[in-house]
Every structure is written in C-alpha cells, then in structure tokens.
Short mmCIF file of C-alpha atoms in Angstrom, two decimals:
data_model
loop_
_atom_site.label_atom_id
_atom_site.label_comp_id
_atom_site.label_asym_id
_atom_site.label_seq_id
_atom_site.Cartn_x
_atom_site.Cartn_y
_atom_site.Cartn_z
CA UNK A 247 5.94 -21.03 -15.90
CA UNK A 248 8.81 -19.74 -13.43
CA UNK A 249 8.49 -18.22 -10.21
CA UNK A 250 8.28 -14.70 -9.92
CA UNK A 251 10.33 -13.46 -6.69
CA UNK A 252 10.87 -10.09 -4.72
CA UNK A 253 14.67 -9.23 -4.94
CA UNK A 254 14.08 -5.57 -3.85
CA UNK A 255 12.03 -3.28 -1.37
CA UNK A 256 11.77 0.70 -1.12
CA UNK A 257 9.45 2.82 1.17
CA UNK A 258 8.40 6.21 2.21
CA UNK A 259 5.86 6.06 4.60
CA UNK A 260 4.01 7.89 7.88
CA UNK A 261 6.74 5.80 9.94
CA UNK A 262 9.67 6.12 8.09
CA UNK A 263 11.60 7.09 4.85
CA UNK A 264 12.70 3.77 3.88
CA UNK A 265 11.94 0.40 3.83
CA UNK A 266 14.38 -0.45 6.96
CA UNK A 267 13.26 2.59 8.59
CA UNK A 268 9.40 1.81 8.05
CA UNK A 269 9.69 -1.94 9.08
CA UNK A 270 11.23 -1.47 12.18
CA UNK A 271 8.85 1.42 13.41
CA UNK A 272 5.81 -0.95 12.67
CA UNK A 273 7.59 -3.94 14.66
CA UNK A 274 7.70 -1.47 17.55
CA UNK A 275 4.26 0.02 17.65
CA UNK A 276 5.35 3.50 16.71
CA UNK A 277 2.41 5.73 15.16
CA UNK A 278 2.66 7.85 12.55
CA UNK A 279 -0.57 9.77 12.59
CA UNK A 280 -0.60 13.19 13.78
CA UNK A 281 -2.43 16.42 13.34
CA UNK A 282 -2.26 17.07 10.19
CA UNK A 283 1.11 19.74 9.30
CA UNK A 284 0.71 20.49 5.85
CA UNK A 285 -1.77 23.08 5.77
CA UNK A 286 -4.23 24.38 8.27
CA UNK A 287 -7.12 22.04 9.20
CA UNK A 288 -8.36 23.63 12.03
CA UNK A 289 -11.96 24.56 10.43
CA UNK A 290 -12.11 20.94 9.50
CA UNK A 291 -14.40 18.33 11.25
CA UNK A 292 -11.19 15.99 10.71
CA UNK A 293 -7.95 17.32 11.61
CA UNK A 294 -5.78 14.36 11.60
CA UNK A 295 -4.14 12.11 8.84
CA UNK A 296 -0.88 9.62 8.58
CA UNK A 297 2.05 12.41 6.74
CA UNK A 298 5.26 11.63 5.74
CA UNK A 299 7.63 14.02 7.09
CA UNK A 300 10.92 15.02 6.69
CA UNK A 301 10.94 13.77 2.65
CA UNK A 302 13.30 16.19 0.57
CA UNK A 303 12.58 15.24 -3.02
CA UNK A 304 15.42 17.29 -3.68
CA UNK A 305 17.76 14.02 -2.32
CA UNK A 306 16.62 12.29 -5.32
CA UNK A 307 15.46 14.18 -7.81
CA UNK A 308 16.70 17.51 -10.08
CA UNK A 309 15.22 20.87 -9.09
CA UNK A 310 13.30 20.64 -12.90
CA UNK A 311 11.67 17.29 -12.21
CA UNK A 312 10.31 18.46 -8.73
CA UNK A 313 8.91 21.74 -10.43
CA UNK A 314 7.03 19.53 -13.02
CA UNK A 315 5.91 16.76 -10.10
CA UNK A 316 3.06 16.00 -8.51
CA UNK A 317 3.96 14.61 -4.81
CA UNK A 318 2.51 10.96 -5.17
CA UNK A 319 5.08 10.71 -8.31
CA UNK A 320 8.24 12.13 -5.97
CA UNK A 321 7.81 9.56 -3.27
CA UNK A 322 7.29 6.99 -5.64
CA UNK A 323 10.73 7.63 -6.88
CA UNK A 324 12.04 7.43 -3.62
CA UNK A 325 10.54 4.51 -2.68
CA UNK A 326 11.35 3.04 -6.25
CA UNK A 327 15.01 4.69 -6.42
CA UNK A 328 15.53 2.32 -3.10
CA UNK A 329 14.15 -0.82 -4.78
CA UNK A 330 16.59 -0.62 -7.10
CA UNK A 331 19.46 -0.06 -5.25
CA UNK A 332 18.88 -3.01 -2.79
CA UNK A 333 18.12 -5.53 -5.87
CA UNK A 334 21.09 -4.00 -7.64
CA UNK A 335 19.66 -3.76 -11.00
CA UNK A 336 20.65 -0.14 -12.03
CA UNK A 337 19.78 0.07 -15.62
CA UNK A 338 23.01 2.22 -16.17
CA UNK A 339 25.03 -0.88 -15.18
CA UNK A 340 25.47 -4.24 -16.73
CA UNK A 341 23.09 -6.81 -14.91
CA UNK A 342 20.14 -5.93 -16.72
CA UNK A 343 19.14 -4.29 -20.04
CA UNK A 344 17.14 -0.94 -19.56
CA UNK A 345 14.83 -2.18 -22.34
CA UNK A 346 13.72 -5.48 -20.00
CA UNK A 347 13.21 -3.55 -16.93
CA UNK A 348 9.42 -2.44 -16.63
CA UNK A 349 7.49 -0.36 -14.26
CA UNK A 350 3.80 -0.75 -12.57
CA UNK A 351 3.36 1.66 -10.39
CA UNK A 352 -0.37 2.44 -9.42
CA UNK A 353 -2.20 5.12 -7.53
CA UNK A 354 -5.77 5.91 -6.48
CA UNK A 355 -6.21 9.76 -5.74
CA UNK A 356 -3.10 11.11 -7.58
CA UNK A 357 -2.59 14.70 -7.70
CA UNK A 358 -5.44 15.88 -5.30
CA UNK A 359 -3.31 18.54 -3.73
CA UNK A 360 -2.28 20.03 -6.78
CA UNK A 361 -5.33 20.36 -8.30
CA UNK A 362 -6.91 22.15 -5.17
CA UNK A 363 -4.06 24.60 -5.26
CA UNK A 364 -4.22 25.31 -9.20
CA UNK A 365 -7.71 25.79 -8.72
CA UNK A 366 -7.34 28.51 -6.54
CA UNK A 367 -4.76 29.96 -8.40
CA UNK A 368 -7.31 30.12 -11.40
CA UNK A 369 -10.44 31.54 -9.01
CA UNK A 370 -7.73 34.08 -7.58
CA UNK A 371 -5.64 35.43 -10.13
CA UNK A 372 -7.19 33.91 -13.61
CA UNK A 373 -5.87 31.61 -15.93
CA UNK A 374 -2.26 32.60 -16.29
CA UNK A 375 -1.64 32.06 -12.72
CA UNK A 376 -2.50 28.12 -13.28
CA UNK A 377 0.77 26.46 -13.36
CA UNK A 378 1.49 24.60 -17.19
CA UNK A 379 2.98 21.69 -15.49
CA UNK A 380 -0.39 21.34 -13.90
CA UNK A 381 -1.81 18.61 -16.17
CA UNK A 382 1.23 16.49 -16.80
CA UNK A 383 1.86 16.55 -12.95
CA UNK A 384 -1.68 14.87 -11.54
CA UNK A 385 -2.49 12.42 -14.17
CA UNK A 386 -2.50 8.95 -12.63
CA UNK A 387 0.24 7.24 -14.87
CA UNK A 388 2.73 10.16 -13.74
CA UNK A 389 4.18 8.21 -10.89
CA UNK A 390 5.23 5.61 -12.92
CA UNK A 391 6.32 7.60 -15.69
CA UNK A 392 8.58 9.72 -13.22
CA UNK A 393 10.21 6.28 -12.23
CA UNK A 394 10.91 5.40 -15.61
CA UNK A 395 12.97 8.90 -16.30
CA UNK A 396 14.50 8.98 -13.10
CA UNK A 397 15.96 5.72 -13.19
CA UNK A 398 16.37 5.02 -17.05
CA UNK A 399 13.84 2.30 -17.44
CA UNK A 400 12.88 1.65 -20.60
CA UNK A 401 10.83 -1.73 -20.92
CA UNK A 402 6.73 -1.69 -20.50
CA UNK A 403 5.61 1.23 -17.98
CA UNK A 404 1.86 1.41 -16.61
CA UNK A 405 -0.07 2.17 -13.80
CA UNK A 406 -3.84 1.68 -12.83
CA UNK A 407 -6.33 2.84 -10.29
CA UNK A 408 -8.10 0.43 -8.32
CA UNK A 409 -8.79 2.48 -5.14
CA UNK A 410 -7.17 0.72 -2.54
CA UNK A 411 -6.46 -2.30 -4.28
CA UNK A 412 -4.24 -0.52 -6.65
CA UNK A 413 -0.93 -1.47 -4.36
CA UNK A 414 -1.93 -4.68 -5.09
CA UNK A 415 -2.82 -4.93 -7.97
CA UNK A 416 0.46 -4.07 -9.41
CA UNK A 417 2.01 -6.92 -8.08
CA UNK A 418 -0.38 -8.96 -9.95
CA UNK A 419 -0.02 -6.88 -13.09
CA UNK A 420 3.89 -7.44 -12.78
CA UNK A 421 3.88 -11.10 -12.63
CA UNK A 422 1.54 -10.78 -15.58
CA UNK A 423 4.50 -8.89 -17.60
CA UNK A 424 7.09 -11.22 -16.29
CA UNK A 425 5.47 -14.28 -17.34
CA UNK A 426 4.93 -13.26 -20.84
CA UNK A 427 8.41 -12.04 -21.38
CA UNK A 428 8.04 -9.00 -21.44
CA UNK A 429 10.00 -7.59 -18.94
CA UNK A 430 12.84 -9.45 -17.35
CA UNK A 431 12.45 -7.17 -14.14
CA UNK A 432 9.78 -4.91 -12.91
CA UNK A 433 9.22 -2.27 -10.53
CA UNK A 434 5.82 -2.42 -8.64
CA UNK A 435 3.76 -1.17 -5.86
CA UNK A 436 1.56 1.75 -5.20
CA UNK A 437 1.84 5.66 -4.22
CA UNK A 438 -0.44 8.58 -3.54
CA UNK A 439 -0.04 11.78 -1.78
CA UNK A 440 -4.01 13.19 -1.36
CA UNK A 441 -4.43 14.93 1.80
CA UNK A 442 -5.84 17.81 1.13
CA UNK A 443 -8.02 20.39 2.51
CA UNK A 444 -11.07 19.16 0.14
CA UNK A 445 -10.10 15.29 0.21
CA UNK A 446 -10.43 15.38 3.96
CA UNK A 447 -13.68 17.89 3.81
CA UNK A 448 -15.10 15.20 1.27
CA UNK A 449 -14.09 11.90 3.49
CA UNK A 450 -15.82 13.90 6.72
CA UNK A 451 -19.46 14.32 5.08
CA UNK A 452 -18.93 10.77 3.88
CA UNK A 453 -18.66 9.36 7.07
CA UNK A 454 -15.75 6.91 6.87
CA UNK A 455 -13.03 8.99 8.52
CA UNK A 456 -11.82 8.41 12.56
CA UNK A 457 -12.96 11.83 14.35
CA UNK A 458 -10.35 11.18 17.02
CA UNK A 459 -9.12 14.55 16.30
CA UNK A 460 -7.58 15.33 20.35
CA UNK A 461 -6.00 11.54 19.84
CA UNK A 462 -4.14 11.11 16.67
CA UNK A 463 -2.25 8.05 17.70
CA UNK A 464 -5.31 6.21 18.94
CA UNK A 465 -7.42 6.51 16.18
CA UNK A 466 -7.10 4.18 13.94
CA UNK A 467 -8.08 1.11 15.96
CA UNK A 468 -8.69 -1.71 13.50
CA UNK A 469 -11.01 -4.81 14.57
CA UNK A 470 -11.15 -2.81 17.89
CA UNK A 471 -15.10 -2.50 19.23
CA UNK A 472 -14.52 1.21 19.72
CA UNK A 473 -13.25 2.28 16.02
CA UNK A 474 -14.80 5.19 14.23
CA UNK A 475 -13.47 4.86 11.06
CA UNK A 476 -9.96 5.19 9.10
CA UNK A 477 -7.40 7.63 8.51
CA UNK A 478 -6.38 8.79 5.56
CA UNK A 479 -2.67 8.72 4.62
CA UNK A 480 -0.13 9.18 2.70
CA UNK A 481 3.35 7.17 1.39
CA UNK A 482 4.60 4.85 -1.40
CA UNK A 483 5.76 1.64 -1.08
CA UNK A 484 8.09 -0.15 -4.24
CA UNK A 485 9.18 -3.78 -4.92
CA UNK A 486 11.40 -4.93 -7.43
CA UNK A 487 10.01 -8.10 -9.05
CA UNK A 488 11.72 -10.33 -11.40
CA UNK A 489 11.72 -14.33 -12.65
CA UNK A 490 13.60 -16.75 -10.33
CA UNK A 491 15.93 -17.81 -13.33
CA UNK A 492 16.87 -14.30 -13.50
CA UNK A 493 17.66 -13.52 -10.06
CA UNK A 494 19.47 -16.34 -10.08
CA UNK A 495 21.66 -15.61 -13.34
CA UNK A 496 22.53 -12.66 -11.48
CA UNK A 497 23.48 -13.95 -8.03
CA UNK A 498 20.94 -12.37 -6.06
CA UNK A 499 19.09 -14.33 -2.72
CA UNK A 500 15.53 -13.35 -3.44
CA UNK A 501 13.09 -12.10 -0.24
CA UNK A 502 10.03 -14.26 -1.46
CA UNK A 503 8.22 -15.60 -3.95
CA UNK A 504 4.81 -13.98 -5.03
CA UNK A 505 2.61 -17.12 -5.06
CA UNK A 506 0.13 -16.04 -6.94
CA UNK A 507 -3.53 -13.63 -6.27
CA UNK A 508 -7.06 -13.10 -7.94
CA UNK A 509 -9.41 -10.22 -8.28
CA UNK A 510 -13.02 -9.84 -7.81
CA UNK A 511 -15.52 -7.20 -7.95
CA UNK A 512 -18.15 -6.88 -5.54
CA UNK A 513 -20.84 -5.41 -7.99
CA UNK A 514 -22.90 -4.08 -5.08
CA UNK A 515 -22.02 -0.29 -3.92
CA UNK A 516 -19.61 2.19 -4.78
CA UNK A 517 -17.73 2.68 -1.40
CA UNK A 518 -20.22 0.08 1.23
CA UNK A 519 -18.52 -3.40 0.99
CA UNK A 520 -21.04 -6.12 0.36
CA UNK A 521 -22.49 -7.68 3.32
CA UNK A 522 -22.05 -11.54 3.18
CA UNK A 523 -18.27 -10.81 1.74
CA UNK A 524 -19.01 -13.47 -0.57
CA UNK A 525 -16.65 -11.68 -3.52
CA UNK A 526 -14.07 -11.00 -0.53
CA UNK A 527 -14.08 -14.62 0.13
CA UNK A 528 -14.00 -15.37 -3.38
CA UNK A 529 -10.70 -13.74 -3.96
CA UNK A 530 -9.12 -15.42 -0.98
CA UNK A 531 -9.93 -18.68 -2.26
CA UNK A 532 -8.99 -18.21 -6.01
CA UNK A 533 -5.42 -17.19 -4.70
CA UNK A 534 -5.43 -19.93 -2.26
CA UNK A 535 -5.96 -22.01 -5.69
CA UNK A 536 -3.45 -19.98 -7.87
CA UNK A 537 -1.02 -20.66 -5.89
CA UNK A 538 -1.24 -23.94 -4.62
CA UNK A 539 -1.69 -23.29 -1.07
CA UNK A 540 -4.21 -24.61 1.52
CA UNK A 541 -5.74 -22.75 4.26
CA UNK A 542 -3.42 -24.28 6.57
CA UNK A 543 -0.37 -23.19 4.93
CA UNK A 544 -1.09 -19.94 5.71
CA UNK A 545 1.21 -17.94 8.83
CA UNK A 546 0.18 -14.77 8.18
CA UNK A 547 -3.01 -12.11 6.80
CA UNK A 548 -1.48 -8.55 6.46
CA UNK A 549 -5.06 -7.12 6.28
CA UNK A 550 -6.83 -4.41 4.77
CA UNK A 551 -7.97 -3.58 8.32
CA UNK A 552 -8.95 -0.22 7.55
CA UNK A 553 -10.97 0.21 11.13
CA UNK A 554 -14.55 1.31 9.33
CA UNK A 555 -17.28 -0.96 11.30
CA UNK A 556 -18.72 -2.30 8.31
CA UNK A 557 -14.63 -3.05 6.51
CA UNK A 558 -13.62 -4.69 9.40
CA UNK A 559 -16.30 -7.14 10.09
CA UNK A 560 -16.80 -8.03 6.24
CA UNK A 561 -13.23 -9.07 6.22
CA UNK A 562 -13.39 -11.22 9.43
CA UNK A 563 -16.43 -12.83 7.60
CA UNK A 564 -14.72 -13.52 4.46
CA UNK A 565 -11.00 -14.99 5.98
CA UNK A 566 -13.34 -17.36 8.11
CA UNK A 567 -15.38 -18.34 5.08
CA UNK A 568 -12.77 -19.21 3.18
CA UNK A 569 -9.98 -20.53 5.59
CA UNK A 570 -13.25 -22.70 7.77
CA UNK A 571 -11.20 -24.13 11.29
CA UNK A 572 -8.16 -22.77 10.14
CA UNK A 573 -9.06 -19.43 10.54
CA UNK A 574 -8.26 -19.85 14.19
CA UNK A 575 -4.55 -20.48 13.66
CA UNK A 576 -3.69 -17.74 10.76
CA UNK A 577 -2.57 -14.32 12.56
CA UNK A 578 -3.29 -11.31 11.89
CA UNK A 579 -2.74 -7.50 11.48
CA UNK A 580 -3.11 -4.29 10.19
CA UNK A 581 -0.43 -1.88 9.50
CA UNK A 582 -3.29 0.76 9.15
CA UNK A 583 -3.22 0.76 12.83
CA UNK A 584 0.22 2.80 12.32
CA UNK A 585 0.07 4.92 9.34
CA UNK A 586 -2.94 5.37 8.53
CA UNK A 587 -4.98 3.99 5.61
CA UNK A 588 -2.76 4.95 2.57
CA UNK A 589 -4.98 4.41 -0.02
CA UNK A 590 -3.02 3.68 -3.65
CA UNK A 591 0.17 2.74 -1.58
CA UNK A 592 -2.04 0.45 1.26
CA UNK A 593 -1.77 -3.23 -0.44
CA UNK A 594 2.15 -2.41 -1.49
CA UNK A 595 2.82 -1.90 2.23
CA UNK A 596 1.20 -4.54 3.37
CA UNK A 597 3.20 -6.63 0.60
CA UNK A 598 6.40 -5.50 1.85
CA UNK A 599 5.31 -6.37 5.86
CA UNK A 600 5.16 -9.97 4.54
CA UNK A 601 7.90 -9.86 2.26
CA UNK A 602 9.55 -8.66 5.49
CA UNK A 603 7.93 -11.02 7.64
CA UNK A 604 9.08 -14.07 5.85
CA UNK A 605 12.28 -13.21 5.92
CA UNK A 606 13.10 -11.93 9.58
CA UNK A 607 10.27 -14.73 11.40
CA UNK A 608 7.84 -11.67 13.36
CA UNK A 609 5.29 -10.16 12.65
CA UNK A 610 4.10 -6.22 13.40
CA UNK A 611 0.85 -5.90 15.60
CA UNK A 612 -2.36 -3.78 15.40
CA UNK A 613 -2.12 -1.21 17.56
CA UNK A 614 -4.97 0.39 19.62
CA UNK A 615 -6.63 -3.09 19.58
CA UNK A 616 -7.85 -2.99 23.58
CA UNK A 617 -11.10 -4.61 22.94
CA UNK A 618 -11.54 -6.79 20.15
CA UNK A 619 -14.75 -6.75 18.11
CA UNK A 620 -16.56 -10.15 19.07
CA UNK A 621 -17.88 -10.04 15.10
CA UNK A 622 -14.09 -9.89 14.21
CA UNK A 623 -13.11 -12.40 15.64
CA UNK A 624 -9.94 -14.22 14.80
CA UNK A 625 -6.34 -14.95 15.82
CA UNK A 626 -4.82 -11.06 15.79
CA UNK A 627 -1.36 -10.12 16.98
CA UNK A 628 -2.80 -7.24 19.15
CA UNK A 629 -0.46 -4.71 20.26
CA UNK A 630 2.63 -6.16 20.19
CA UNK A 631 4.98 -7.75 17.64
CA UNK A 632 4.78 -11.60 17.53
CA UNK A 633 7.66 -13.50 16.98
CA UNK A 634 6.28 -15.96 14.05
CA UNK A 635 7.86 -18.44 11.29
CA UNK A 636 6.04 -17.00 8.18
CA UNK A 637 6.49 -19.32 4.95
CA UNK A 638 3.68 -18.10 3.42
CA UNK A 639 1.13 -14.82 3.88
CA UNK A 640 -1.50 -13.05 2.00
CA UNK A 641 -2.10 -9.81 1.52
CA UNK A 642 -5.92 -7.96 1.51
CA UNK A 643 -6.65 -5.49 -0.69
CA UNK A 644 -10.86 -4.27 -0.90
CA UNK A 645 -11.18 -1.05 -2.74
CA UNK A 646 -13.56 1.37 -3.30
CA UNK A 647 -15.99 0.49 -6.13
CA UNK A 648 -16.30 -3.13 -5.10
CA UNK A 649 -12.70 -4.46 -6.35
CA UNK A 650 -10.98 -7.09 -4.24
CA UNK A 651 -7.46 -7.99 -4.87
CA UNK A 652 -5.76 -10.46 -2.68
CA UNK A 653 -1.82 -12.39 -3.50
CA UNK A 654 0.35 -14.86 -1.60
CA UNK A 655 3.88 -14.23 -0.78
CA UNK A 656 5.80 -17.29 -0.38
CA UNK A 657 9.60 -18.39 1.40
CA UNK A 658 11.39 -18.58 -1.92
#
C-alpha cells in the first residue's frame, strides 16, 4: 500500500479564521473563549463558550446556499474551501478529476441551533412559520454535502458522528477511501457549530462544563489540579488528503504523512470514560502497531485534554500504559486550553497542530496549566510554546459513548 499524505490545511476556529491565522494564535497563548455573543446567556448557569467571530459565510458562499445552511456546514466550507486552495487541487482545473476527489467530513451535534430556533418558531407562530430548509439544513451529512456543491466534488462523500472522535475519525475513514482507490484525493476533518441556549442548559445539569463564568480565558485549564470541566466550542478544521504517488505526479511537497490510527470502544458508560483506560490504551498501542512506530519515536501527543477531572486523568493513565518509560520524554498539549473543546471539529484540530508541528519544529502549550495534576503526570509543554523537532505525533480522540480514535502523523 502507498502512503497517504496531508498536502492541504483549512481552519475556522475560536482563534482564528484560517489555518495560518489559527496556528499562530495557539503558538502564542492567545484564548479564544469569551462570554458567550451569540445570544443572551445571562439566565444560564454557564455563560461562556469558545465562538468564532467575525466569519461572513457570505465570503464564500451564494446568498441561496447560506439561506438553506446550517452553520456547522458554512464553516466547513470555509475551512474546506482553504484546503483546497493551499493543495491546489481545484476540481474546475486540470490536476485532478472531480470524480476522484472525495469528501469525509464529520460532525457530532450538527444543527443544534437551528433546531432550537425552528422550534420556537413552531411553539410561537405554528407550523408555517418553521422554515422548509429546516430538515435538509441540520442533518449530520450536510456539512459534507455542502463541500461537495460548493467546490464541485464529485467522487465518494460521507460523514459520521462519533462525538468527539468524529475529527478523527475522518482521517481514518479517508485513508480507508484512498487505499482502495476510490478516491485519488479527499477532503477530511470535522465541523460543528452547537452552542446554543439548550446545548449549554443541557451540558450545565450534566456537570461536565467549566463554571468559570467571571474568567472566560482561564477556564479551560487542562491537566491543571484546579479544572472544573470543559468548554464547549465551536469551529471546523479541513485537511486535504491524498496518496504519495499522487502528490507527487502533481508536484506538490506534502506536510506529513498520516501513519496510520485504530479505534476502540470503551463499552462501559455513555459520557464517564472507563476507569483503568484500558480501551484508551488500547487504541494508542494498535496505532503505535499500524504504523510502525515505537513509543520512543514519538515527539509529540496533541491530546484530547478536555480539562474534566475524570478525562484528564484517564488519558494520563492510558499514554503511560502504553508508552511505559517513555512516557517521560513524549510532550504534550492541549489546544482545548485555547478554544475550547470543539466537539465534531476537536481531533481535526488537533491533526492540523501536528501536521503543523512537524513541519515548523514547535509545539503550542496548554494554557492555564499553573499547577499540574500529580495524577496527570507527564512531560507537558505548560504555558508556553516549545521549540521541538516533531517527526512523528499522535493525535487523541475519546468521545462520548465510549469511542476512542487515535492516528499518527508522520515527517513525510
């Protein structure tokens, strides 16, 4: 089989609205969680969340396709519209067939806005007040499906839901499409768009949300002793993925190579991850296997880090368990600590910090980590950037549900 390389990146996140934009906040430290701006949360026990502002889905899109859209599926063209542009394949062109380009685009909460404001619409002012691109706009495959139309691609298109594995998971799912001939180039990552009035109302009684509502930047405080939970967010994050023969053929320096990755299921709880992290670990050492790489050849974790007590210390368990000494000399870090936890889109962002990583030689800290969590203990780049030779890095993905999905990004 060939290697499968990243030849493209596109973002819209809490930090930035692009890839560039979003990479060099997180090197710096710069939050983007704030009170929330969207709508007013001031009768809700949780007030705060990771937006994106300033996005204009009217640079990229037709007035039509932004009536019909849902706003997970508008920053997922964005984000996608920039992965294709820096990997050059622009189905309109000649480099690549529009029947051999493929999209994977996954998502977790979808249209959660959209449906709280078409249900009030209904309760207020009946039936005929419900908007009729209602349906077509939330369904999870719609974010994929919008990147198809708006940039012309017409080989395999699907998207899945894994909770907060679903960013990576479509990295997985497009190596899987590449390597079967299929597609000669796919689009991947992740994108959702669910804060919301009841989403945030629903994560509060829950209990897994930071209540650091008077200090938005310091909340989400991954591995740190004194964190109260996550933050819920908002973005979507795009690769372009294609064969190495292909990039090749068409003259193009790749960013990395995606190793390889497994997925487990925990089988235990439907949100509580379980205990001994024993599926965790088994999905770090399955990719380890996949793709040829020892524990030791490992510079970098981008973790899922989502700064929940129980997340946090289950994921410290599991990268010691499977990496034994070498756990000492991997670093660490969560961009979570920055934008927030953003939930379909999480594991694509953390993919593109390595993707990233490899190629410029740092790595982005965890902010707000003052007092590291003796139970989490390992080697994390803590407040500030770390200047770092990264030839290979995974990426941690544990969703809701149980499912695990881990992959290795490699110096192509």
């Amino acid at each position: 089989m060939t290697d499968v390389v990243v030849t493209g990146v596109g973002a819209v996140t809490p930090v930035g609205l692009s890839a560039q934009d979003t990479w060099q906040a997180l090197l710096a430290g710069k939050s983007g969680i704030d009170v929330v701006q969207s709508f007013d949360a001031s009768d809700l026990p949780v007030r705060i969340a990771g937006e994106v502002s300033g996005f204009d889905p009217g640079q990229i899109m037709t007035h039509k396709a932004i009536r019909r859209s849902a706003r997970f599926a508008q920053l997922a063209v964005a984000a996608a519209r920039e992965a294709v542009d820096d990997a050059d394949v622009h189905p309109d062109g000649d480099a690549v067939d529009p029947s051999r380009i493929g999209a994977v685009v996954n998502t977790a909460v979808a249209g959660v806005p959209e449906t709280q404001d078409n249900v009030q619409r209904l309760l207020s002012g009946g039936p005929r007040r419900v908007s009729p691109f209602y349906v077509s706009s939330v369904i999870p495959n719609m974010a994929a499906c919008e990147v198809a139309i708006a940039l012309g691609l017409r080989g395999p298109v699907t998207a899945g839901a894994l909770a907060c594995a679903s960013g990576n998971a479509a990295l997985l799912d497009a190596q899987r499409l590449l390597l079967s001939g299929e597609a000669d180039v796919v689009v991947a990552g992740g994108s959702d768009a669910g804060i919301a009035p009841v989403m945030l109302a629903g994560l509060s009684n829950m209990g897994p949300l930071s209540r650091r509502n008077d200090e938005p930047t310091l909340a989400s405080r991954p591995f740190d002793r004194d964190r109260d939970g996550f933050v819920f967010g908002e973005g979507a994050v795009c690769l372009v993925l294609e064969r190495a023969d292909h990039a090749r053929a068409r003259g193009v320096t790749p960013y990395a190579r995606l190793a390889g990755g497994a997925l487990t299921s925990d089988a235990f709880h439907v949100t509580a991850p379980e205990p001994t992290g024993a599926e965790a670990t088994a999905a770090l050492r399955l990719t380890l296997e996949r793709s040829e790489l020892a524990p030791a050849d490992i510079d970098y974790i981008s973790a899922h880090g989502t700064a929940t007590k129980a997340n946090d210390r289950t994921e410290a368990r599991a990268i010691h368990n499977a990496f034994g000494s070498a756990a000492d000399e991997v670093a660490v870090s969560s961009p979570k600590s920055m934008v927030g936890h953003l939930i379909g889109a999480a594991g694509a962002l953390s993919a593109l910090t390595c993707v990233l990583a490899i190629r410029d030689g740092i790595v982005p800290p965890t902010v707000n980590l003052d007092n590291p969590d003796p139970e989490c203990d390992l080697d994390h780049v803590a407040l500030r950037a770390r200047q770092l030779r990264v030839d290979a890095a995974l990426v941690n993905a544990f969703g809701f549900g149980g499912q695990n999905c881990v992959v290795a990004l490699c110096r192509p």
